[in-house]
Amino acid sequence: MHGWTGSILTADLTTRTQGVLHPSEETLRLFPGGRALAGHLLRPRVGLPWDHPDMPVIFMAGPLTGTGAPCSGRCHVASRSPLTGAPGDASTGGNLGPALKSASWDGLVLTGASDALLGLEITSGGVRFVEAEALRGADTEAVFTALPGWDSLACVGPAAENGALSASIVVDRLQAAERCGLGLCLAAKGCKYLAVSGEMPVSVADPNGLAAANRDILRLFNASPALRGPLGFHRFGTAALCDLTAARSMMPTDNFRHTRFEQAGGCNAPALAARLLPASAPCPSCPVGCVQRTGDGRLLPGFDALSHFTALIRNPDPPLAVEAVNLCARLGLDPVSAAVSLAAFAEITGRALGPERLLGLLEDTALGRGDGRLLGRGARRLAEELGKPDAAMTIKGLEIPACDPRGAYGLALGYAVSTRGACHQRALPLAHELLRKPVATDRFSFLGKARIIKLAEDQMAAADSLPACAPAFLAAGLEEYARAFTAVTGLSVAAGDLALAGERCVYQERLMLAELGFTAQDDDLPERFFREPGDQGEDFEAPPLDREEFLAARARYYRVRGLDDNGLPRRDTAEALGLAWTAS
């Protein structure tokens, strides 16, 4: 077998036993790895409570992981989200995916729950369960300092141990599986960290063919202004996008009550770079290096975190945003969910977030004390408890990232129908609506967006299943990655085959949502976007979204996705995609 190791490690933290799953070749053809294979393993148990001992927490690499294919150094994490109640997943960079593959594992499935705090140390021989009580309450930096020498280390911080619903899993200091509260899922198992090392190279069927495919992908990267241009991700990280959203009057400000931030020019990536002289910290096999860090090792905020810790909470001080993001990393908090929850809290209480209060509330959130107990429950629960549910800027319970949907209608539709909740990377609509790749579309129109979003969702699900990083698809496409896949695995596939695998992955998630009771009512946006306009630009207006036009676009999306009128899966579509049908 080439590309895959053919083995998935299982570990039961209740019994402290291990096992091995060997997926069939047919299973790997339908669900190649990453997001698709993790979803396939999650689906039989997705109806369990998120903290049930039998609810798995799954870490999954893919066939391209560890092969040197550009931007393939990813690992997908999945479980049922404690924040949303939906299937939750997140992709992380760092060396976790490549380390699992070099330890001879395609992935790891954790079940059970330990009364004592444990660490899991993984090699090609399996897993060792290690007492970790000495690390109870430790922040992530302390864990990384205490456990040097591993190829990769993933851990949770105080936020997960204290029950914050938006707790993250921090990987190799600078990366994280941030969204959906997956850190809390890991902590519920009694697991503080995963440490992984290995020495086995990944078998590649056609090394020369892979080298040729890689050259084609790199050629497209080098021609991409967004990735390798003088103002692109290679120079400034994903935070380079902040100037674009500011110019388009779609930078969320004051908890999405406005879309223009007057101090945006002083809070952008070039302003940070001038102050902090950052350097790129690329993931394995990544020629872009969109993660940036300062000379003293601090993480620089990416696009969503920088925008939300400045404009969203009306903070004009970018170094304070850097401090907040690094505090989130040490505490193990998703910065997007944390910032949106803080913004809702500030709106409802009418109290501004000065520097001391901002950092103090982040600590309180992670430690479960004072107002932090409420903030740790996420924006939706916070706003409901305080009697102002309309102040929660969430979709399916997941806090909205740093693009206002009134400024891009494909984005609005993509947010609403995303299977994990608010996410602009599920369909990458910013590519065509703002970056004009592959072609420009009218951002203030729903025309054609249903099919665009469906096809883009399939592409991004395929990318998450190889895996390959989302920014790679601002330049390359499934055609190039299909050639890399063929060279690695020896299986002849075309772009359409990968797109079909992505479609199957998305529909699998729709089946899980239906089992959990999600309907069209959940494929919606906060009422604010239909009631209040965004801020006017120099030569355009940003009116409220028209609800009837939005609903018509959503209905068209349901048709092209093969769902019924209520957004629920249909048996004929599921079976045509090779998915088992279970009536919900």
mmCIF file of N, CA, C and O in Angstrom, residues 38 42 50 55-59 75-84 86-92 110 155-157 159-161 164-170 176-189 191-192 194 332-334 337 398 420 426:
data_model
loop_
_atom_site.group_PDB
_atom_site.id
_atom_site.type_symbol
_atom_site.label_atom_id
_atom_site.label_comp_id
_atom_site.label_asym_id
_atom_site.label_seq_id
_atom_site.Cartn_x
_atom_site.Cartn_y
_atom_site.Cartn_z
ATOM 1 N N ALA A 38 -12.221 10.627 9.046
ATOM 2 C CA ALA A 38 -12.607 10.923 10.425
ATOM 3 C C ALA A 38 -14.128 10.940 10.556
ATOM 4 O O ALA A 38 -14.693 10.408 11.516
ATOM 5 N N LEU A 42 -16.583 8.635 12.820
ATOM 6 C CA LEU A 42 -17.409 9.313 13.817
ATOM 7 C C LEU A 42 -18.886 8.977 13.662
ATOM 8 O O LEU A 42 -19.621 8.859 14.657
ATOM 9 N N TRP A 50 -21.623 14.426 23.714
ATOM 10 C CA TRP A 50 -20.235 14.732 23.354
ATOM 11 C C TRP A 50 -19.247 14.202 24.380
ATOM 12 O O TRP A 50 -18.106 13.877 24.038
ATOM 13 N N MET A 55 -17.880 8.235 22.885
ATOM 14 C CA MET A 55 -17.749 9.230 21.818
ATOM 15 C C MET A 55 -16.270 9.373 21.466
ATOM 16 O O MET A 55 -15.456 9.751 22.309
ATOM 17 N N PRO A 56 -15.884 9.070 20.236
ATOM 18 C CA PRO A 56 -14.457 9.131 19.900
ATOM 19 C C PRO A 56 -13.964 10.556 19.687
ATOM 20 O O PRO A 56 -14.723 11.447 19.297
ATOM 21 N N VAL A 57 -12.701 10.763 19.954
ATOM 22 C CA VAL A 57 -11.961 11.933 19.484
ATOM 23 C C VAL A 57 -10.942 11.388 18.490
ATOM 24 O O VAL A 57 -10.125 10.531 18.838
ATOM 25 N N ILE A 58 -11.021 11.867 17.261
ATOM 26 C CA ILE A 58 -10.297 11.257 16.154
ATOM 27 C C ILE A 58 -9.264 12.230 15.590
ATOM 28 O O ILE A 58 -9.587 13.390 15.320
ATOM 29 N N PHE A 59 -8.048 11.764 15.420
ATOM 30 C CA PHE A 59 -6.976 12.512 14.772
ATOM 31 C C PHE A 59 -6.623 11.755 13.491
ATOM 32 O O PHE A 59 -6.259 10.583 13.547
ATOM 33 N N CYS A 75 -3.366 17.716 9.858
ATOM 34 C CA CYS A 75 -4.028 16.658 10.603
ATOM 35 C C CYS A 75 -5.441 17.138 10.912
ATOM 36 O O CYS A 75 -5.627 18.291 11.310
ATOM 37 N N HIS A 76 -6.428 16.272 10.716
ATOM 38 C CA HIS A 76 -7.816 16.641 10.973
ATOM 39 C C HIS A 76 -8.267 16.016 12.288
ATOM 40 O O HIS A 76 -7.985 14.838 12.555
ATOM 41 N N VAL A 77 -8.975 16.796 13.107
ATOM 42 C CA VAL A 77 -9.473 16.339 14.401
ATOM 43 C C VAL A 77 -10.991 16.417 14.362
ATOM 44 O O VAL A 77 -11.556 17.395 13.863
ATOM 45 N N ALA A 78 -11.661 15.393 14.890
ATOM 46 C CA ALA A 78 -13.126 15.365 14.825
ATOM 47 C C ALA A 78 -13.715 14.696 16.059
ATOM 48 O O ALA A 78 -13.145 13.749 16.612
ATOM 49 N N SER A 79 -14.866 15.196 16.461
ATOM 50 C CA SER A 79 -15.682 14.590 17.508
ATOM 51 C C SER A 79 -17.035 15.287 17.448
ATOM 52 O O SER A 79 -17.311 16.031 16.500
ATOM 53 N N ARG A 80 -17.883 15.090 18.426
ATOM 54 C CA ARG A 80 -19.103 15.895 18.507
ATOM 55 C C ARG A 80 -18.798 17.141 19.317
ATOM 56 O O ARG A 80 -18.243 17.071 20.418
ATOM 57 N N SER A 81 -19.154 18.299 18.772
ATOM 58 C CA SER A 81 -18.779 19.562 19.388
ATOM 59 C C SER A 81 -19.595 19.845 20.641
ATOM 60 O O SER A 81 -20.832 19.850 20.600
ATOM 61 N N PRO A 82 -18.934 20.127 21.771
ATOM 62 C CA PRO A 82 -19.673 20.549 22.963
ATOM 63 C C PRO A 82 -20.254 21.954 22.822
ATOM 64 O O PRO A 82 -21.198 22.310 23.524
ATOM 65 N N LEU A 83 -19.706 22.743 21.904
ATOM 66 C CA LEU A 83 -20.160 24.113 21.705
ATOM 67 C C LEU A 83 -21.432 24.166 20.873
ATOM 68 O O LEU A 83 -22.349 24.939 21.167
ATOM 69 N N THR A 84 -21.518 23.358 19.830
ATOM 70 C CA THR A 84 -22.633 23.442 18.888
ATOM 71 C C THR A 84 -23.598 22.264 18.973
ATOM 72 O O THR A 84 -24.737 22.374 18.530
ATOM 73 N N ALA A 86 -23.260 19.804 17.136
ATOM 74 C CA ALA A 86 -23.130 19.219 15.801
ATOM 75 C C ALA A 86 -21.828 18.428 15.713
ATOM 76 O O ALA A 86 -20.982 18.500 16.604
ATOM 77 N N PRO A 87 -21.638 17.665 14.632
ATOM 78 C CA PRO A 87 -20.301 17.109 14.409
ATOM 79 C C PRO A 87 -19.298 18.256 14.338
ATOM 80 O O PRO A 87 -19.522 19.241 13.635
ATOM 81 N N GLY A 88 -18.222 18.144 15.068
ATOM 82 C CA GLY A 88 -17.225 19.208 15.100
ATOM 83 C C GLY A 88 -15.908 18.722 14.555
ATOM 84 O O GLY A 88 -15.492 17.591 14.838
ATOM 85 N N ASP A 89 -15.244 19.546 13.761
ATOM 86 C CA ASP A 89 -13.940 19.149 13.240
ATOM 87 C C ASP A 89 -13.082 20.388 13.040
ATOM 88 O O ASP A 89 -13.599 21.506 12.926
ATOM 89 N N ALA A 90 -11.797 20.182 13.010
ATOM 90 C CA ALA A 90 -10.849 21.270 12.786
ATOM 91 C C ALA A 90 -9.578 20.693 12.207
ATOM 92 O O ALA A 90 -9.179 19.573 12.535
ATOM 93 N N SER A 91 -8.950 21.464 11.334
ATOM 94 C CA SER A 91 -7.677 21.076 10.743
ATOM 95 C C SER A 91 -6.559 21.816 11.455
ATOM 96 O O SER A 91 -6.705 22.990 11.802
ATOM 97 N N THR A 92 -5.466 21.129 11.675
ATOM 98 C CA THR A 92 -4.316 21.785 12.296
ATOM 99 C C THR A 92 -3.052 21.519 11.485
ATOM 100 O O THR A 92 -2.884 20.448 10.894
ATOM 101 N N LEU A 110 -9.446 7.898 19.839
ATOM 102 C CA LEU A 110 -9.472 7.828 21.292
ATOM 103 C C LEU A 110 -10.890 7.607 21.780
ATOM 104 O O LEU A 110 -11.825 8.292 21.352
ATOM 105 N N CYS A 155 -1.514 19.448 22.937
ATOM 106 C CA CYS A 155 -1.969 19.455 24.328
ATOM 107 C C CYS A 155 -3.129 20.417 24.520
ATOM 108 O O CYS A 155 -3.422 21.256 23.661
ATOM 109 N N VAL A 156 -3.784 20.293 25.660
ATOM 110 C CA VAL A 156 -4.825 21.233 26.060
ATOM 111 C C VAL A 156 -4.315 22.060 27.226
ATOM 112 O O VAL A 156 -3.398 21.667 27.942
ATOM 113 N N GLY A 157 -4.945 23.223 27.401
ATOM 114 C CA GLY A 157 -4.565 24.118 28.473
ATOM 115 C C GLY A 157 -5.630 24.198 29.549
ATOM 116 O O GLY A 157 -6.569 23.385 29.586
ATOM 117 N N ALA A 159 -8.154 26.103 29.856
ATOM 118 C CA ALA A 159 -9.525 26.299 29.369
ATOM 119 C C ALA A 159 -10.260 24.971 29.244
ATOM 120 O O ALA A 159 -11.433 24.857 29.640
ATOM 121 N N ALA A 160 -9.606 23.969 28.682
ATOM 122 C CA ALA A 160 -10.242 22.661 28.531
ATOM 123 C C ALA A 160 -10.478 22.002 29.878
ATOM 124 O O ALA A 160 -11.541 21.411 30.123
ATOM 125 N N GLU A 161 -9.514 22.088 30.767
ATOM 126 C CA GLU A 161 -9.652 21.455 32.071
ATOM 127 C C GLU A 161 -10.766 22.087 32.896
ATOM 128 O O GLU A 161 -11.364 21.428 33.754
ATOM 129 N N ALA A 164 -14.335 25.191 29.428
ATOM 130 C CA ALA A 164 -14.690 26.185 28.412
ATOM 131 C C ALA A 164 -15.104 25.470 27.130
ATOM 132 O O ALA A 164 -14.372 24.630 26.609
ATOM 133 N N LEU A 165 -16.276 25.825 26.605
ATOM 134 C CA LEU A 165 -16.821 25.117 25.447
ATOM 135 C C LEU A 165 -16.059 25.408 24.165
ATOM 136 O O LEU A 165 -16.236 24.704 23.170
ATOM 137 N N SER A 166 -15.227 26.450 24.166
ATOM 138 C CA SER A 166 -14.436 26.782 22.979
ATOM 139 C C SER A 166 -12.954 26.476 23.180
ATOM 140 O O SER A 166 -12.094 27.099 22.564
ATOM 141 N N ALA A 167 -12.654 25.492 24.024
ATOM 142 C CA ALA A 167 -11.262 25.119 24.268
ATOM 143 C C ALA A 167 -10.657 24.486 23.023
ATOM 144 O O ALA A 167 -11.307 23.744 22.296
ATOM 145 N N SER A 168 -9.389 24.779 22.788
ATOM 146 C CA SER A 168 -8.686 24.297 21.601
ATOM 147 C C SER A 168 -7.641 23.257 21.975
ATOM 148 O O SER A 168 -7.349 23.028 23.157
ATOM 149 N N ILE A 169 -7.075 22.620 20.953
ATOM 150 C CA ILE A 169 -5.929 21.724 21.097
ATOM 151 C C ILE A 169 -4.752 22.420 20.430
ATOM 152 O O ILE A 169 -4.786 22.680 19.224
ATOM 153 N N VAL A 170 -3.723 22.755 21.184
ATOM 154 C CA VAL A 170 -2.578 23.496 20.668
ATOM 155 C C VAL A 170 -1.503 22.503 20.239
ATOM 156 O O VAL A 170 -1.214 21.531 20.940
ATOM 157 N N ALA A 176 -2.907 25.053 15.998
ATOM 158 C CA ALA A 176 -3.967 24.557 16.867
ATOM 159 C C ALA A 176 -5.145 24.050 16.061
ATOM 160 O O ALA A 176 -5.421 24.532 14.965
ATOM 161 N N ALA A 177 -5.836 23.062 16.619
ATOM 162 C CA ALA A 177 -7.188 22.709 16.190
ATOM 163 C C ALA A 177 -8.103 23.555 17.068
ATOM 164 O O ALA A 177 -8.389 23.197 18.215
ATOM 165 N N GLU A 178 -8.511 24.706 16.540
ATOM 166 C CA GLU A 178 -9.111 25.735 17.389
ATOM 167 C C GLU A 178 -10.628 25.667 17.486
ATOM 168 O O GLU A 178 -11.194 25.880 18.552
ATOM 169 N N ARG A 179 -11.298 25.406 16.382
ATOM 170 C CA ARG A 179 -12.738 25.601 16.342
ATOM 171 C C ARG A 179 -13.505 24.399 16.911
ATOM 172 O O ARG A 179 -13.009 23.299 16.956
ATOM 173 N N CYS A 180 -14.712 24.670 17.380
ATOM 174 C CA CYS A 180 -15.684 23.644 17.797
ATOM 175 C C CYS A 180 -15.465 23.080 19.197
ATOM 176 O O CYS A 180 -16.181 22.168 19.615
ATOM 177 N N GLY A 181 -14.486 23.572 19.954
ATOM 178 C CA GLY A 181 -14.312 23.104 21.326
ATOM 179 C C GLY A 181 -13.710 21.727 21.465
ATOM 180 O O GLY A 181 -13.943 21.030 22.458
ATOM 181 N N LEU A 182 -12.881 21.329 20.496
ATOM 182 C CA LEU A 182 -12.326 19.978 20.522
ATOM 183 C C LEU A 182 -11.339 19.764 21.662
ATOM 184 O O LEU A 182 -11.103 18.626 22.081
ATOM 185 N N GLY A 183 -10.773 20.852 22.191
ATOM 186 C CA GLY A 183 -9.922 20.714 23.370
ATOM 187 C C GLY A 183 -10.695 20.186 24.564
ATOM 188 O O GLY A 183 -10.179 19.382 25.354
ATOM 189 N N LEU A 184 -11.939 20.629 24.715
ATOM 190 C CA LEU A 184 -12.766 20.134 25.811
ATOM 191 C C LEU A 184 -13.086 18.655 25.621
ATOM 192 O O LEU A 184 -13.143 17.894 26.593
ATOM 193 N N CYS A 185 -13.288 18.226 24.367
ATOM 194 C CA CYS A 185 -13.514 16.804 24.091
ATOM 195 C C CYS A 185 -12.318 15.971 24.551
ATOM 196 O O CYS A 185 -12.482 14.893 25.142
ATOM 197 N N LEU A 186 -11.107 16.461 24.288
ATOM 198 C CA LEU A 186 -9.910 15.726 24.686
ATOM 199 C C LEU A 186 -9.776 15.704 26.206
ATOM 200 O O LEU A 186 -9.459 14.669 26.801
ATOM 201 N N ALA A 187 -10.045 16.854 26.847
ATOM 202 C CA ALA A 187 -9.951 16.916 28.307
ATOM 203 C C ALA A 187 -10.969 15.998 28.971
ATOM 204 O O ALA A 187 -10.702 15.422 30.042
ATOM 205 N N ALA A 188 -12.161 15.849 28.349
ATOM 206 C CA ALA A 188 -13.176 14.965 28.921
ATOM 207 C C ALA A 188 -12.720 13.516 28.935
ATOM 208 O O ALA A 188 -13.236 12.703 29.717
ATOM 209 N N LYS A 189 -11.766 13.174 28.089
ATOM 210 C CA LYS A 189 -11.187 11.837 28.092
ATOM 211 C C LYS A 189 -10.138 11.677 29.194
ATOM 212 O O LYS A 189 -9.606 10.573 29.390
ATOM 213 N N CYS A 191 -7.291 13.347 29.003
ATOM 214 C CA CYS A 191 -6.036 13.384 28.247
ATOM 215 C C CYS A 191 -5.487 14.806 28.209
ATOM 216 O O CYS A 191 -6.165 15.718 27.728
ATOM 217 N N LYS A 192 -4.286 15.009 28.701
ATOM 218 C CA LYS A 192 -3.641 16.326 28.705
ATOM 219 C C LYS A 192 -2.835 16.551 27.440
ATOM 220 O O LYS A 192 -2.789 17.667 26.922
ATOM 221 N N LEU A 194 -0.805 14.641 23.663
ATOM 222 C CA LEU A 194 -0.356 13.581 22.768
ATOM 223 C C LEU A 194 1.069 13.919 22.355
ATOM 224 O O LEU A 194 1.324 15.024 21.875
ATOM 225 N N GLY A 332 -5.225 27.765 25.825
ATOM 226 C CA GLY A 332 -5.930 26.781 25.026
ATOM 227 C C GLY A 332 -7.345 27.202 24.711
ATOM 228 O O GLY A 332 -8.299 26.448 24.918
ATOM 229 N N LEU A 333 -7.503 28.417 24.183
ATOM 230 C CA LEU A 333 -8.805 28.970 23.804
ATOM 231 C C LEU A 333 -8.820 29.286 22.314
ATOM 232 O O LEU A 333 -7.831 29.800 21.778
ATOM 233 N N ASP A 334 -9.948 29.028 21.660
ATOM 234 C CA ASP A 334 -10.139 29.450 20.277
ATOM 235 C C ASP A 334 -10.250 30.971 20.260
ATOM 236 O O ASP A 334 -11.181 31.532 20.848
ATOM 237 N N SER A 337 -13.789 32.340 18.759
ATOM 238 C CA SER A 337 -14.922 32.206 19.667
ATOM 239 C C SER A 337 -14.761 33.097 20.889
ATOM 240 O O SER A 337 -15.732 33.701 21.361
ATOM 241 N N LEU A 398 -21.737 28.274 16.415
ATOM 242 C CA LEU A 398 -20.313 28.567 16.235
ATOM 243 C C LEU A 398 -20.135 30.031 15.867
ATOM 244 O O LEU A 398 -20.795 30.547 14.955
ATOM 245 N N ARG A 420 -20.326 22.689 9.857
ATOM 246 C CA ARG A 420 -19.863 22.818 11.243
ATOM 247 C C ARG A 420 -20.258 24.145 11.874
ATOM 248 O O ARG A 420 -19.916 24.416 13.021
ATOM 249 N N ARG A 426 -14.916 26.600 4.568
ATOM 250 C CA ARG A 426 -15.629 25.433 4.073
ATOM 251 C C ARG A 426 -15.857 25.528 2.564
ATOM 252 O O ARG A 426 -15.899 24.514 1.872
#
